[in-house]
Short mmCIF file of C-alpha atoms in Angstrom, two decimals:
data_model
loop_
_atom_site.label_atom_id
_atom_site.label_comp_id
_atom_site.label_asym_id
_atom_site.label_seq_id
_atom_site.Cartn_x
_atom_site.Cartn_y
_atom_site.Cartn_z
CA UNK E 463 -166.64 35.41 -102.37
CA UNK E 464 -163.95 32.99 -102.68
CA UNK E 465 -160.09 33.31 -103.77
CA UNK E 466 -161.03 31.58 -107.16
CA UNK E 467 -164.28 33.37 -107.94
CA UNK E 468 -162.37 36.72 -106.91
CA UNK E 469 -159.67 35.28 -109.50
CA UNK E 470 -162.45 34.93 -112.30
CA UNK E 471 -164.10 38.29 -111.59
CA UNK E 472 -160.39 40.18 -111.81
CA UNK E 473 -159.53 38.31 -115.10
CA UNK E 474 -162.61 38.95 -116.79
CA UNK E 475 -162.50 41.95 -116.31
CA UNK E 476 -158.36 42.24 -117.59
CA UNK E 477 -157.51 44.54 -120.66
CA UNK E 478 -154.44 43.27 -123.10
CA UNK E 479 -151.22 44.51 -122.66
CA UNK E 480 -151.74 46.63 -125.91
CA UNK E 481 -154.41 48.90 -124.19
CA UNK E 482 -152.81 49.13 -121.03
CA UNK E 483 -150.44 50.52 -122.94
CA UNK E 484 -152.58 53.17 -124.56
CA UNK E 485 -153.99 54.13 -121.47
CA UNK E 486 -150.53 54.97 -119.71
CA UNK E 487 -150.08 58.56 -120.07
CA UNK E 488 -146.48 59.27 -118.59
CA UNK E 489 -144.27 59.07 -121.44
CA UNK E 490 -141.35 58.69 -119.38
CA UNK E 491 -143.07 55.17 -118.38
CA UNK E 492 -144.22 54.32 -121.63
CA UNK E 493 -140.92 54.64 -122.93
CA UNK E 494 -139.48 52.30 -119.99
CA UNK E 495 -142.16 50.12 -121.01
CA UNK E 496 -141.44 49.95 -124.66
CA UNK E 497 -137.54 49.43 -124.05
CA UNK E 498 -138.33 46.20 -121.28
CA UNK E 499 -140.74 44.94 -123.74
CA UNK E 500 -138.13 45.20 -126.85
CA UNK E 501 -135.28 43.44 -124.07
CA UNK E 502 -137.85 40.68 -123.37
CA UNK E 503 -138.16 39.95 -126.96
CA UNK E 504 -134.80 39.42 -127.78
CA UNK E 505 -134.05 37.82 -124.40
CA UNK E 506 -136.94 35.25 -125.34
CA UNK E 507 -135.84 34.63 -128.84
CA UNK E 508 -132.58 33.27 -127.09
CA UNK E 509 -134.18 30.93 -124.72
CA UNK E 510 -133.28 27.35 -125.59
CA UNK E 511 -137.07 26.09 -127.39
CA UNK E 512 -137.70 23.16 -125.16
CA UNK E 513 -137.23 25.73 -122.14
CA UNK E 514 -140.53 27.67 -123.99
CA UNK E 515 -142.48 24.51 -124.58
CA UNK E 516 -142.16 23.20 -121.36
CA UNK E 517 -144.21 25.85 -119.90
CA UNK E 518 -146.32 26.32 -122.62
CA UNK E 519 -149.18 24.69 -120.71
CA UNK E 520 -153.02 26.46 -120.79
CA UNK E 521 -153.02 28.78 -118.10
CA UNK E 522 -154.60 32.39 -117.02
CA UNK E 523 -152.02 34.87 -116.30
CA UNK E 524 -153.53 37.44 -114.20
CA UNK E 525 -151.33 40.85 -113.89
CA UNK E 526 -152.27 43.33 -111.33
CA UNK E 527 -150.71 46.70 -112.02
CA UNK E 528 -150.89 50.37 -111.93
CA UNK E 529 -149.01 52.18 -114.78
CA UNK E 530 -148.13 54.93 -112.91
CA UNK E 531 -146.08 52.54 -111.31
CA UNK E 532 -142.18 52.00 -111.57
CA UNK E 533 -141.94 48.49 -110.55
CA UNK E 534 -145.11 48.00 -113.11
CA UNK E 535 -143.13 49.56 -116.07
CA UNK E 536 -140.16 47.29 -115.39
CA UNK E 537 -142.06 43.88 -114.42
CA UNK E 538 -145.82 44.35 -116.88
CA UNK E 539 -143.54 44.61 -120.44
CA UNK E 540 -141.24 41.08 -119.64
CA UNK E 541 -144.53 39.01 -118.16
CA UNK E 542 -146.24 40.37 -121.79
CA UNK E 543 -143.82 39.63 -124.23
CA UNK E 544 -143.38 36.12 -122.54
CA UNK E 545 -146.98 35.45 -123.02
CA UNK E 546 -146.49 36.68 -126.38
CA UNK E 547 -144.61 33.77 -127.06
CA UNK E 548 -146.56 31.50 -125.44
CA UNK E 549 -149.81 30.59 -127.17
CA UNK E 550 -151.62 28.42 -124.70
CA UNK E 551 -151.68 31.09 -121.84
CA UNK E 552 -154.26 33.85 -121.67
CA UNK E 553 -152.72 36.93 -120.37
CA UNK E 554 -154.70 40.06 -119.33
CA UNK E 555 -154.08 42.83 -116.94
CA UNK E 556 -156.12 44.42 -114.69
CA UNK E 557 -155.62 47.94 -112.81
CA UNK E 558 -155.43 47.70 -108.72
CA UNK E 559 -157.70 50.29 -108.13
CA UNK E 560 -160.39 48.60 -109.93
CA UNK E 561 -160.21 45.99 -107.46
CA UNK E 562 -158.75 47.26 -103.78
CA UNK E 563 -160.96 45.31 -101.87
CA UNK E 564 -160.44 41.88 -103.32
CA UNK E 565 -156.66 42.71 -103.71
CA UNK E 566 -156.53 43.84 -100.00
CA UNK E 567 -158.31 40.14 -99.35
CA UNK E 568 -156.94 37.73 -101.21
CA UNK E 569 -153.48 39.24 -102.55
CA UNK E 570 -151.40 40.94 -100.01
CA UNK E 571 -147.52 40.18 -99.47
CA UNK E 572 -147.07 40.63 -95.44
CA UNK E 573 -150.22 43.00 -95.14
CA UNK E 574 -149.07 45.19 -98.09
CA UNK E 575 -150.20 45.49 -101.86
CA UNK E 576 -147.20 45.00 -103.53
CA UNK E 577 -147.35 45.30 -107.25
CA UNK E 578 -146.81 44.05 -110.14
CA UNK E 579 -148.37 40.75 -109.13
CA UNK E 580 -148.12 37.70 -111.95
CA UNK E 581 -150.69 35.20 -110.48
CA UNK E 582 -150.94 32.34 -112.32
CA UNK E 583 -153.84 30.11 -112.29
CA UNK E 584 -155.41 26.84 -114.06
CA UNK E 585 -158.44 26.96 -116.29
CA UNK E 586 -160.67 27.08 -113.57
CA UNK E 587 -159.01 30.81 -112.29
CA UNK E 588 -157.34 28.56 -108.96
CA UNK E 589 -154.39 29.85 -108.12
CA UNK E 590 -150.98 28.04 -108.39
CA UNK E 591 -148.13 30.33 -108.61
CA UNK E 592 -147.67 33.90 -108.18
CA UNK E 593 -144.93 36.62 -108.59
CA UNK E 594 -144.37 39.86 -107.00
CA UNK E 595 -142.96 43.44 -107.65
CA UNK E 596 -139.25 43.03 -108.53
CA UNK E 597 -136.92 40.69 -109.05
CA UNK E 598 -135.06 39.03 -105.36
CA UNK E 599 -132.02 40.70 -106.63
CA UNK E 600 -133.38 43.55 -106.67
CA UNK E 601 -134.61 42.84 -103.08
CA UNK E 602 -131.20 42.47 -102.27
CA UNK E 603 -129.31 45.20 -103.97
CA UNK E 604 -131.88 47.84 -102.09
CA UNK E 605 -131.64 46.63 -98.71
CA UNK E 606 -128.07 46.62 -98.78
CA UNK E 607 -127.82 49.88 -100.35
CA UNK E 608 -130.77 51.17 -97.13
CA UNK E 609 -128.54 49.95 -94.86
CA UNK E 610 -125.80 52.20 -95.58
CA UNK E 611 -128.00 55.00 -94.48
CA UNK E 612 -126.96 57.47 -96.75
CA UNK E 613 -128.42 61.13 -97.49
CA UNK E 614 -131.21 61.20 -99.75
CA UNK E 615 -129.28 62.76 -102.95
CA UNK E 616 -126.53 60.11 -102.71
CA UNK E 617 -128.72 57.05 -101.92
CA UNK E 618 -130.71 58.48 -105.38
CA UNK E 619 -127.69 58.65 -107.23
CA UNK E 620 -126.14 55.04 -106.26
CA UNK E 621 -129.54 53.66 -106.43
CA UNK E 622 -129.50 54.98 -110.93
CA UNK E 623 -126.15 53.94 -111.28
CA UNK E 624 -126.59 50.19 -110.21
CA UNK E 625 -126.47 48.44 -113.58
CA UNK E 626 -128.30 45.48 -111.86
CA UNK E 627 -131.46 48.03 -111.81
CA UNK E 628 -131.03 48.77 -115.66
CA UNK E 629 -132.22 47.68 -118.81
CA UNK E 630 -131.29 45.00 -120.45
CA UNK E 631 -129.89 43.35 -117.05
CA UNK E 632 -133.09 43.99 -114.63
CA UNK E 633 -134.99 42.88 -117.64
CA UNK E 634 -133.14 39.32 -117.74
CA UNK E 635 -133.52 39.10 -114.22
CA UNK E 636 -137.61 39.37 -114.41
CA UNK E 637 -137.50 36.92 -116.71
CA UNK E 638 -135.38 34.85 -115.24
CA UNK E 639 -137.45 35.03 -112.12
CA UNK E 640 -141.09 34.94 -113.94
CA UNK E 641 -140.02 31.53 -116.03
CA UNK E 642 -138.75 30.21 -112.80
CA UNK E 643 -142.41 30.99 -111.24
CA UNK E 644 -143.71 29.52 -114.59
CA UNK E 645 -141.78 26.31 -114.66
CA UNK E 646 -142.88 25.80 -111.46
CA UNK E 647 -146.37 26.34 -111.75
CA UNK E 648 -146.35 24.17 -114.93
CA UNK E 649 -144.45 20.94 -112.57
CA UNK E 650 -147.47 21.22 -109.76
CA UNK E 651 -150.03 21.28 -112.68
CA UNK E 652 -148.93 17.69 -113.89
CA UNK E 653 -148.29 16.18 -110.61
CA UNK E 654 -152.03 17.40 -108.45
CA UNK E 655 -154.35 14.88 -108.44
CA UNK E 656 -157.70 15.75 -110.58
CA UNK E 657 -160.21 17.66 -109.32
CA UNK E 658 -163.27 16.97 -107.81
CA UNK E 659 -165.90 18.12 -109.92
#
């Protein structure tokens, strides 16, 4: 099977942000969940309009997730409530599991399965942008902070405290990163030739 049919199969088969919701059980996560989405709201209701329409192009938003996961409860919520506002993209999310072998195929970052992953894809389900776990910030305030080699309890404790990993900042910084990844998607879109039908 190819990339793009894998991409049709997975988004088919996506749920709505709503019952992905419902079928998180960890309250502590569903409550992280709730407070990014209510962030990405208001962050979105500040973005300049023409910023919005620009990428408001028809696309399929494919999110792969768990929502056991921590990088999922930070990352899912922002990529929703952006496609919230944005009425020409269909957003659905799908659960990893559900697909392991196509994910281990066509959607590993350096041999791992990293998620969140935001694919983003044309009408057809081809691929054209894509973004993964966390914020590069947040790339960058963890290696640093591994580099220090510091004993479990303290590298814990620094790691809560950073208020680069908190919400509301973390959550401006996914959607700073995701409309980035968007904006760019929505660029290559009007400048690839047609396709070959």
């Amino acid at each position: 099977m190819k990339r793009q049919e894998t991409f049709v199969k997975m988004f088919d088969a996506g749920i709505s942000y709503e019952r992905y919701v419902e079928l998180t059980l960890n309250e502590k996560i569903k409550d992280r969940m709730s407070r990014h989405f209510e962030a990405a709201q208001e962050l979105i209701s500040k973005i300049e309009p023409q910023k919005l329409t620009r990428i408001n192009r028809k696309m399929k938003i494919l999110c792969v997730s768990e929502n056991w996961c921590g990088d999922c409860a930070n990352g899912v919520p922002v990529i929703s409530a952006l496609a919230d506002a944005l009425n020409n993209w269909e957003f659905v999310i799908v659960v990893k599991t559900s697909f392991e072998e196509d994910f281990q195929q066509y959607y590993c970052t350096a041999g791992r399965q990293k998620i969140p992953m935001v694919i983003l894809a044309d009408e057809d389900g081809d691929e054209i942008s894509r973004w993964v776990e966390r914020p590069t910030r947040s790339y960058l305030l963890l290696a640093n902070l591994q580099s220090q080699k510091l004993p479990k309890e303290e590298y814990i404790a620094k790691y809560k405290s950073m208020p680069e990993l908190k919400i509301p900042n973390l959550t401006a910084e996914i959607l700073r990163e995701l409309m980035e990844t968007a904006d760019r998607a929505t660029a290559m879109i009007q400048i690839l030739p047609t396709k070959k039908r």
